[in-house]
Coordinates of C-alpha atoms and ligand atoms in Angstrom, one line a residue:
M15 CA 45.0 30.0 -11.2
E16 CA 45.5 26.9 -8.9
P17 CA 48.3 26.0 -9.2
L18 CA 48.7 22.8 -10.4
K19 CA 49.8 19.6 -8.3
N20 CA 53.0 18.4 -7.7
G21 CA 54.1 14.5 -9.2
K22 CA 54.4 12.0 -6.6
D23 CA 58.0 13.1 -5.9
G24 CA 57.2 16.6 -5.3
A25 CA 58.3 17.2 -9.2
P26 CA 57.0 20.0 -11.1
A27 CA 53.8 18.3 -12.6
R28 CA 54.1 19.7 -16.3
K29 CA 57.1 21.1 -18.7
V30 CA 57.9 24.1 -21.0
H31 CA 60.7 24.2 -24.1
I32 CA 60.8 27.6 -25.3
K33 CA 62.7 27.9 -28.5
T34 CA 64.2 31.6 -28.7
Y35 CA 64.6 33.6 -31.7
G36 CA 66.3 36.7 -32.7
C37 CA 67.2 39.2 -31.0
Q38 CA 68.6 39.2 -27.0
M39 CA 65.8 41.0 -25.4
N40 CA 63.9 38.0 -26.4
V41 CA 66.5 35.2 -24.1
Y42 CA 65.6 37.7 -21.5
D43 CA 61.9 37.4 -22.1
S44 CA 62.4 33.6 -22.4
E45 CA 64.1 33.8 -19.2
R46 CA 61.0 35.3 -17.5
M47 CA 59.2 33.2 -19.1
E48 CA 60.4 30.6 -17.2
A49 CA 61.2 32.1 -14.0
L50 CA 56.7 32.9 -14.2
L51 CA 56.1 29.7 -15.6
R52 CA 57.8 27.5 -12.0
P53 CA 55.5 28.6 -9.4
I54 CA 52.8 27.5 -11.2
G55 CA 53.9 23.9 -11.6
Y56 CA 56.5 24.0 -15.0
A57 CA 59.3 23.2 -15.1
P58 CA 61.6 23.6 -18.9
T59 CA 62.6 20.6 -20.6
A60 CA 65.1 20.7 -23.2
E61 CA 62.9 18.8 -25.9
P62 CA 59.7 20.1 -27.3
E63 CA 58.6 16.5 -27.7
D64 CA 58.5 15.9 -24.1
A65 CA 56.9 19.2 -22.9
D66 CA 53.3 20.3 -22.1
L67 CA 53.7 23.9 -23.8
V68 CA 55.6 24.8 -26.4
I69 CA 56.9 27.9 -26.8
L70 CA 58.0 29.8 -30.0
N71 CA 59.4 33.1 -29.2
T72 CA 59.8 35.0 -32.0
C73 CA 61.5 37.4 -34.2
H74 CA 60.2 39.2 -37.1
I75 CA 62.6 41.4 -37.8
R76 CA 64.1 39.9 -41.9
E77 CA 62.0 37.9 -43.4
K78 CA 63.9 35.2 -43.2
A79 CA 63.4 35.4 -39.3
A80 CA 59.6 35.3 -39.0
E81 CA 59.2 32.7 -42.2
K82 CA 61.2 30.6 -39.7
V83 CA 57.9 30.5 -37.3
Y84 CA 56.2 28.8 -39.5
S85 CA 57.9 26.1 -40.8
E86 CA 58.3 25.4 -37.1
L87 CA 55.3 24.9 -36.4
G88 CA 54.6 22.9 -39.1
R89 CA 56.9 20.0 -37.2
L90 CA 55.3 20.7 -34.2
R91 CA 51.8 20.4 -35.0
R92 CA 53.0 17.4 -36.4
V93 CA 54.1 16.6 -32.8
K94 CA 51.1 17.2 -31.0
E95 CA 48.8 15.7 -33.6
A96 CA 51.8 12.6 -32.7
R97 CA 51.0 13.2 -28.9
G98 CA 46.8 13.2 -28.8
G99 CA 45.3 14.2 -25.4
R100 CA 42.0 16.8 -25.7
G101 CA 41.3 19.8 -23.6
A102 CA 43.2 20.6 -20.9
N103 CA 45.7 17.6 -21.5
R104 CA 46.5 18.1 -24.6
M105 CA 50.1 20.0 -25.6
M106 CA 49.8 23.3 -25.7
L107 CA 51.5 25.6 -28.7
G108 CA 52.0 29.4 -27.5
V109 CA 53.3 31.8 -30.0
A110 CA 55.1 34.9 -28.5
G111 CA 57.0 38.0 -29.5
C112 CA 57.6 39.8 -32.0
V113 CA 55.8 38.0 -35.1
A114 CA 53.4 37.0 -32.7
Q115 CA 52.9 40.9 -32.4
A116 CA 52.5 42.3 -35.8
E117 CA 50.8 38.5 -37.8
G118 CA 48.5 37.2 -34.4
A119 CA 45.8 37.0 -37.4
E120 CA 48.0 35.4 -39.5
I121 CA 48.5 32.9 -37.5
A122 CA 45.6 32.1 -36.6
A123 CA 44.5 31.4 -39.6
R124 CA 47.5 29.9 -41.1
A125 CA 48.1 28.0 -38.0
P126 CA 44.8 26.9 -36.5
F127 CA 46.7 24.3 -33.8
V128 CA 48.2 26.9 -32.2
D129 CA 46.8 27.2 -28.6
L130 CA 48.5 30.8 -27.1
V131 CA 49.0 34.0 -29.2
F132 CA 50.8 36.4 -26.9
G133 CA 53.2 39.7 -27.7
P134 CA 56.2 41.3 -26.4
Q135 CA 54.0 43.2 -23.7
T136 CA 51.5 40.5 -22.3
F137 CA 54.3 37.8 -21.2
H138 CA 53.6 38.7 -17.4
R139 CA 49.8 37.4 -18.0
L140 CA 51.1 34.2 -19.5
P141 CA 49.8 31.5 -16.2
E142 CA 45.6 33.9 -16.4
M143 CA 46.1 32.6 -20.4
I144 CA 46.9 29.4 -19.7
A145 CA 44.8 29.2 -17.8
R146 CA 41.5 30.1 -20.3
A147 CA 43.6 28.2 -23.3
H148 CA 42.7 25.3 -20.9
R149 CA 38.9 26.4 -20.0
E150 CA 37.6 27.1 -23.1
D151 CA 39.6 25.1 -25.8
G152 CA 40.1 28.0 -28.4
L153 CA 43.2 30.1 -29.3
V154 CA 44.4 32.6 -26.7
L155 CA 45.4 35.8 -28.2
E156 CA 46.8 38.9 -26.0
T157 CA 48.9 41.6 -28.2
E158 CA 48.1 44.8 -26.4
F159 CA 51.3 47.7 -25.2
E160 CA 51.1 47.7 -22.0
A161 CA 55.1 47.8 -20.9
D162 CA 54.8 49.4 -17.2
A163 CA 52.5 46.3 -16.3
K164 CA 55.0 44.1 -17.4
F165 CA 58.3 45.4 -15.7
D166 CA 56.0 45.9 -12.4
A167 CA 55.3 42.3 -13.2
L168 CA 58.7 41.4 -13.2
S169 CA 60.1 42.8 -10.6
E170 CA 57.8 41.3 -8.3
M171 CA 59.3 37.9 -9.7
T172 CA 61.5 35.6 -7.5
L173 CA 64.8 35.6 -9.9
E174 CA 66.7 32.3 -9.6
A175 CA 70.5 32.3 -11.0
P176 CA 69.4 32.7 -14.8
K177 CA 70.8 29.4 -16.2
E178 CA 72.6 26.7 -14.8
S179 CA 76.1 26.3 -15.1
P180 CA 79.1 23.8 -13.2
G181 CA 80.5 26.8 -11.8
G182 CA 77.8 27.9 -9.8
G183 CA 74.8 30.1 -11.6
A184 CA 75.3 31.7 -14.2
V185 CA 77.9 34.2 -14.4
T186 CA 76.2 37.1 -17.2
A187 CA 72.8 37.6 -17.3
F188 CA 70.5 40.5 -19.6
L189 CA 68.8 42.8 -17.5
T190 CA 65.8 44.5 -19.6
I191 CA 65.7 48.6 -19.0
Q192 CA 64.0 50.4 -21.9
E193 CA 61.6 48.7 -24.3
G194 CA 60.5 50.1 -27.9
C195 CA 61.2 52.5 -30.0
D196 CA 60.1 56.5 -31.6
K197 CA 62.6 56.1 -34.5
F198 CA 60.9 54.5 -37.1
C199 CA 63.6 54.0 -39.6
T200 CA 61.6 53.7 -42.7
F201 CA 63.7 49.9 -42.8
C202 CA 62.1 48.5 -39.6
V203 CA 59.4 47.3 -37.8
V204 CA 61.1 47.7 -34.5
P205 CA 58.5 50.4 -33.4
Y206 CA 55.4 48.8 -34.5
T207 CA 56.1 44.9 -32.5
R208 CA 57.6 46.8 -29.4
G209 CA 55.9 50.0 -29.4
A210 CA 56.5 53.5 -27.9
E211 CA 59.6 54.1 -26.0
T212 CA 59.1 53.3 -22.7
S213 CA 61.7 53.2 -20.1
R214 CA 61.9 51.2 -16.6
P215 CA 61.9 52.6 -12.7
A216 CA 65.4 53.1 -12.2
R217 CA 64.4 51.8 -9.0
Q218 CA 63.5 48.8 -10.3
I219 CA 66.1 47.9 -12.3
E220 CA 68.7 48.4 -8.8
A221 CA 66.5 45.8 -7.3
E222 CA 66.8 43.2 -10.0
A223 CA 70.3 43.7 -10.5
R224 CA 70.9 43.7 -7.3
K225 CA 69.0 40.0 -7.2
L226 CA 70.8 38.8 -9.6
A227 CA 74.3 40.3 -8.2
A228 CA 72.9 37.8 -4.9
A229 CA 72.6 35.1 -7.1
G230 CA 76.4 35.3 -8.4
V231 CA 75.8 37.9 -11.9
R232 CA 79.0 39.7 -12.3
E233 CA 78.5 41.4 -15.8
L234 CA 75.2 43.5 -16.5
T235 CA 74.2 43.5 -20.0
L236 CA 71.3 46.8 -20.2
L237 CA 69.1 46.2 -22.6
G238 CA 66.8 47.9 -24.2
Q239 CA 65.7 48.9 -28.5
N240 CA 66.6 52.0 -28.0
V241 CA 68.9 51.4 -24.6
N242 CA 70.0 55.3 -24.3
A243 CA 67.2 56.8 -24.6
Y244 CA 66.5 55.5 -20.8
A245 CA 65.2 58.5 -18.3
D246 CA 63.8 57.1 -15.5
P247 CA 60.2 57.3 -15.5
E248 CA 60.2 58.5 -11.8
G249 CA 63.2 60.7 -12.1
G250 CA 65.8 59.1 -9.7
A251 CA 68.8 59.1 -12.2
T252 CA 69.0 61.3 -15.2
G253 CA 69.7 59.1 -18.5
L254 CA 72.1 55.6 -19.1
G255 CA 74.8 57.6 -18.0
G256 CA 73.3 58.7 -14.3
L257 CA 71.6 54.8 -14.3
L258 CA 75.0 53.0 -15.2
R259 CA 77.0 55.4 -12.4
R260 CA 74.1 53.9 -9.9
L261 CA 74.6 50.1 -11.0
A262 CA 78.8 50.2 -10.3
L263 CA 77.9 51.0 -7.2
I264 CA 76.3 47.4 -6.1
D265 CA 78.6 45.0 -4.7
G266 CA 79.6 41.9 -7.0
L267 CA 79.0 43.6 -10.4
E268 CA 82.3 43.5 -11.7
R269 CA 81.1 45.0 -15.3
L270 CA 78.5 46.7 -17.0
R271 CA 77.5 46.7 -21.0
F272 CA 74.6 48.0 -22.6
T273 CA 72.5 47.5 -26.1
T274 CA 71.5 48.7 -28.2
S275 CA 72.4 52.4 -28.9
H276 CA 71.2 55.1 -31.3
P277 CA 73.6 57.7 -32.6
R278 CA 70.9 60.2 -32.0
D279 CA 70.7 59.4 -28.0
M280 CA 74.6 59.0 -27.3
D281 CA 74.5 62.3 -24.4
D282 CA 77.9 64.1 -22.9
D283 CA 77.0 62.4 -19.8
L284 CA 77.3 58.6 -21.4
I285 CA 80.3 59.5 -23.3
A286 CA 81.6 60.6 -20.0
A287 CA 80.9 57.7 -18.1
F288 CA 83.2 55.4 -20.1
A289 CA 85.8 58.3 -19.6
D290 CA 85.0 57.9 -15.6
E291 CA 83.7 54.4 -15.2
P292 CA 85.9 51.9 -14.6
K293 CA 83.0 49.0 -14.4
L294 CA 81.7 50.3 -17.7
M295 CA 83.0 47.7 -20.4
P296 CA 85.3 49.6 -23.9
Y297 CA 82.4 48.2 -25.9
L298 CA 80.5 50.3 -28.0
H299 CA 77.6 48.7 -30.0
L300 CA 76.7 51.7 -32.2
P301 CA 74.7 51.1 -35.7
V302 CA 74.7 53.5 -38.4
Q303 CA 72.9 51.6 -41.3
S304 CA 75.3 53.4 -44.2
G305 CA 77.6 55.9 -45.3
S306 CA 75.0 57.5 -47.9
D307 CA 74.2 60.8 -46.7
R308 CA 71.0 60.4 -49.4
M309 CA 70.5 56.9 -48.2
L310 CA 70.7 57.9 -44.1
K311 CA 68.0 60.5 -44.8
A312 CA 65.6 58.0 -46.6
M313 CA 66.3 55.5 -44.1
N314 CA 65.0 58.3 -41.5
R315 CA 67.9 57.9 -39.3
G316 CA 68.5 61.4 -37.8
H317 CA 71.8 61.6 -38.5
D318 CA 74.4 62.3 -41.8
A319 CA 78.2 60.0 -42.3
S320 CA 80.5 62.9 -40.4
S321 CA 78.1 62.9 -37.6
Y322 CA 78.4 59.6 -36.8
V323 CA 82.0 60.0 -37.3
A324 CA 82.5 62.6 -35.0
L325 CA 80.1 61.4 -32.9
V326 CA 82.7 57.5 -33.0
E327 CA 86.0 60.2 -32.3
R328 CA 84.8 61.8 -29.4
V329 CA 83.5 58.8 -27.5
R330 CA 86.9 57.1 -28.9
R331 CA 89.0 60.8 -27.4
A332 CA 86.8 59.5 -23.8
R333 CA 87.8 56.0 -24.2
P334 CA 90.9 55.5 -26.1
D335 CA 91.2 51.3 -26.7
L336 CA 87.2 51.7 -27.1
A337 CA 85.9 48.7 -29.2
L338 CA 83.1 49.4 -31.7
S339 CA 80.4 47.2 -32.4
G340 CA 77.9 48.2 -35.6
D341 CA 74.3 47.2 -37.8
F342 CA 74.9 47.4 -41.8
I343 CA 71.9 47.3 -44.4
V344 CA 72.8 47.1 -48.3
G345 CA 70.7 46.9 -50.8
F346 CA 68.1 49.5 -49.3
P347 CA 65.5 51.0 -51.6
G348 CA 67.0 53.3 -54.0
E349 CA 71.0 52.1 -53.2
T350 CA 73.4 53.1 -56.1
E351 CA 77.0 52.3 -56.3
A352 CA 78.7 55.0 -55.4
D353 CA 76.5 55.0 -52.3
F354 CA 77.4 51.3 -51.0
E355 CA 80.6 52.8 -51.6
A356 CA 80.3 55.5 -48.8
T357 CA 79.2 53.3 -47.0
L358 CA 82.4 50.9 -47.1
E359 CA 84.5 54.6 -46.7
L360 CA 82.6 55.0 -44.0
V361 CA 83.9 51.4 -42.4
R362 CA 87.2 52.2 -43.9
N363 CA 87.8 55.2 -41.8
V364 CA 85.5 54.2 -38.4
E365 CA 87.4 50.6 -37.8
Y366 CA 84.8 48.0 -36.5
A367 CA 85.8 45.6 -33.7
S368 CA 82.8 43.5 -34.5
S369 CA 79.7 44.0 -36.7
F370 CA 75.9 42.9 -38.7
S371 CA 75.7 43.5 -41.7
F372 CA 72.2 42.3 -43.9
K373 CA 70.6 42.6 -46.8
Y374 CA 67.6 44.7 -46.8
S375 CA 64.5 43.0 -46.7
P376 CA 61.4 44.0 -47.6
R377 CA 59.1 44.4 -44.0
P378 CA 55.3 45.2 -44.2
G379 CA 53.6 47.8 -43.1
T380 CA 57.1 49.6 -43.3
P381 CA 57.5 53.1 -45.9
A382 CA 60.7 51.2 -47.5
A383 CA 58.5 48.3 -48.7
A384 CA 56.7 50.0 -51.1
L385 CA 59.8 51.4 -52.8
Q386 CA 61.1 50.5 -55.7
Q387 CA 63.7 47.2 -55.1
V388 CA 67.2 46.5 -55.5
D389 CA 67.9 43.0 -57.1
E390 CA 68.8 40.2 -55.5
E391 CA 72.5 39.9 -57.4
A392 CA 73.6 42.9 -56.5
K393 CA 72.2 43.3 -52.6
A394 CA 74.2 39.7 -52.5
E395 CA 77.7 41.1 -54.4
R396 CA 77.5 44.4 -52.1
L397 CA 76.7 41.8 -48.5
A398 CA 79.6 39.7 -50.2
K399 CA 82.7 43.3 -49.9
L400 CA 81.1 45.3 -46.8
Q401 CA 81.9 41.6 -45.4
E402 CA 85.5 40.5 -46.3
L403 CA 85.9 44.4 -45.6
L404 CA 84.3 43.9 -41.7
G405 CA 85.7 40.7 -40.8
R406 CA 89.7 41.4 -42.8
Q407 CA 88.8 44.7 -39.5
K408 CA 87.5 42.4 -37.2
D409 CA 90.4 39.9 -37.9
D410 CA 93.1 42.7 -37.2
F411 CA 91.6 43.9 -34.0
N412 CA 91.3 39.8 -32.6
A413 CA 95.4 40.0 -34.0
G414 CA 95.8 43.3 -32.4
Q415 CA 94.9 41.6 -28.5
V416 CA 98.0 39.2 -29.3
G417 CA 101.2 39.3 -26.8
R418 CA 99.0 42.0 -24.6
V419 CA 97.3 40.8 -21.0
A420 CA 93.8 41.3 -20.5
P421 CA 91.1 40.9 -17.9
V422 CA 89.2 38.1 -18.8
L423 CA 86.1 37.3 -16.3
F424 CA 85.3 33.0 -16.4
E425 CA 81.8 32.0 -17.7
G426 CA 82.5 28.2 -17.6
P427 CA 84.1 25.3 -19.1
G428 CA 85.9 25.7 -22.0
R429 CA 85.5 23.2 -25.2
Q430 CA 88.8 20.4 -23.9
A431 CA 89.3 19.6 -19.8
G432 CA 90.9 21.4 -18.2
Q433 CA 90.1 24.9 -19.6
L434 CA 87.9 27.8 -19.0
I435 CA 86.2 30.0 -21.2
G436 CA 85.6 33.5 -20.9
R437 CA 85.4 36.9 -22.1
S438 CA 87.6 40.3 -22.4
P439 CA 86.6 43.8 -22.4
Y440 CA 86.1 43.5 -25.5
L441 CA 83.7 40.9 -25.6
Q442 CA 86.3 38.6 -27.2
S443 CA 85.6 34.8 -26.0
V444 CA 88.7 33.7 -24.7
H445 CA 90.1 30.3 -24.0
V446 CA 92.8 29.5 -20.7
E447 CA 93.9 26.5 -19.2
A448 CA 92.7 27.6 -15.7
P449 CA 91.1 25.4 -12.9
A450 CA 87.3 25.0 -12.3
H451 CA 87.1 27.7 -9.6
R452 CA 88.0 30.5 -11.1
V453 CA 84.7 30.6 -12.8
G454 CA 82.8 34.2 -11.5
R455 CA 86.3 35.4 -11.2
I456 CA 88.6 38.3 -13.0
A457 CA 91.9 36.9 -13.9
P458 CA 94.7 38.2 -16.0
V459 CA 95.1 37.0 -18.6
R460 CA 98.1 37.0 -21.6
I461 CA 96.6 36.7 -25.1
L462 CA 98.6 33.6 -27.1
S463 CA 96.6 33.7 -30.4
A464 CA 93.9 35.1 -32.1
G465 CA 91.3 32.8 -34.0
P466 CA 88.6 33.6 -36.4
N467 CA 86.1 33.6 -33.5
S468 CA 88.2 33.4 -29.8
L469 CA 91.4 34.0 -28.9
A470 CA 93.4 31.7 -26.5
G471 CA 95.8 33.0 -23.9
E472 CA 97.6 31.8 -20.7
L473 CA 96.9 33.3 -16.8
A474 CA 99.1 36.1 -16.3
D475 CA 99.0 36.4 -12.1
Q476 CA 100.7 34.7 -9.7
G477 CA 100.1 30.9 -9.0
A478 CA 98.5 31.3 -11.9
A479 CA 97.8 27.1 -11.5
A480 CA 96.3 27.2 -8.8
Ligands
LIG6 N1 66.3 45.0 -43.3 C1 66.8 44.0 -43.2 N2 67.7 44.7 -42.2 C2 67.1 44.9 -41.2 N3 67.7 45.7 -39.9 C3 66.1 46.2 -39.2 N4 65.2 46.3 -40.4 C4 65.8 45.5 -41.4 C5 65.7 45.7 -42.4 N5 64.2 45.4 -42.6 C6 68.7 45.6 -39.4 C7 68.9 46.9 -38.8 C8 69.3 46.4 -37.0 C9 69.6 45.4 -36.5 C10 68.9 45.2 -35.2 O1 68.7 44.7 -37.8 O2 70.7 46.6 -38.9 O3 70.0 47.7 -36.7
LIG7 FE1 64.7 49.7 -35.6 FE2 65.5 51.9 -35.9 FE3 64.2 52.0 -33.9 FE4 66.7 50.7 -33.9 S1 66.2 52.6 -34.4 S2 64.1 49.8 -33.3 S3 66.7 50.2 -36.4 S4 63.3 51.8 -35.9

């Protein structure tokens, strides 16, 4: 399409506001959408009221997440109407992400003032979709699955530092290496909204990682719905372990992480990488969902409680200081008090440094939605009990850091003047009094105290204040 004309001072002629819901992959996708729109004249704005194009990048995982989209669209409708303008001059509204993928037709019916509806695997064609919407004045709806074409398009993009921070470019970044899921857990919409498991060529991933490192990124989190099912389609790197070792060779990248993994896809090489690749951080997000074998079977997880516990032990033998994180669902259809007790038992055995836990939410089109549901009261009670236990484990893990010296990667200014905020290897936020030039660098920090959401410490290297 024709690029939009720039304003008199050379500034881009139009503004885009992207609001992101849900997972880290949506955060990555939104950043890439902004980067795609820049060359055709759209600059990002924090205010939807100022924007010529507003995109909601949505999440369908639970009912609450999906419903938020419709209430936000109601609000944006009023903004759009107040602005007036017709045809190519109208304010454009777009719905992207998993709600767009799953409910395209429903959005068109419930929110006919929306201009663009596009799924997670078509956003690379956004410039062409906008041009069409300008020409045709009607809804443009694109929800094909075309992960490979998207990966190719992403790889051709020019990347600036992902986000501006006073220390220069961003210090940490996400990088999508895999998309989709073939596991079909009976509660989950992801296999329907993100499509089949597709891995991105290692060659492309390495090139993007190099661009990010050159822009100042020091820590990369590799993303995928089932990231440890990674298999290089070109055969250049075997599995996720091989890919991590390849990326660890890039100068400037100091830390590697990945999320989200499935217990069935933790292979020996990946476990070995925790032992022998120092750039791979000692943190593993490994969802289990339930500790009851009966529930795990009904969920179609493909593992039982004891095989999960044995797997955790293997990873901990490779990396004894591993911080483990997990996802849990309470009140899955048919869950009894005894099943729930088995979940508490598993949590007591495993001990989690952090966690995400949810009440089961029936999702349209998934097998479990049709089953007899657990009542809301029991779900709420179980969730509160589980969260209390997980909260205590988190507090214990954080308190266990007090008195230790941890390498902290500084990411930017802290809440108070003279402070920086950084991350420990275990993904804890750490507040430290330190000069701004430390941003982007790793320094030893003595941990002095632990709060519920962050740690506080002091520089522990020579010439600490310098
Ligand atoms: N209800 C509640 N939680 C869900 N999750 C996925 N689907 C549902 C659902 N229908 C949770 C799982 C998953 C995380 C991303 O969201 O715990 O690991
Ligand atoms: Fe959903 Fe299960 Fe796939 Fe995770 S592994 S994305 S929970 S279907």
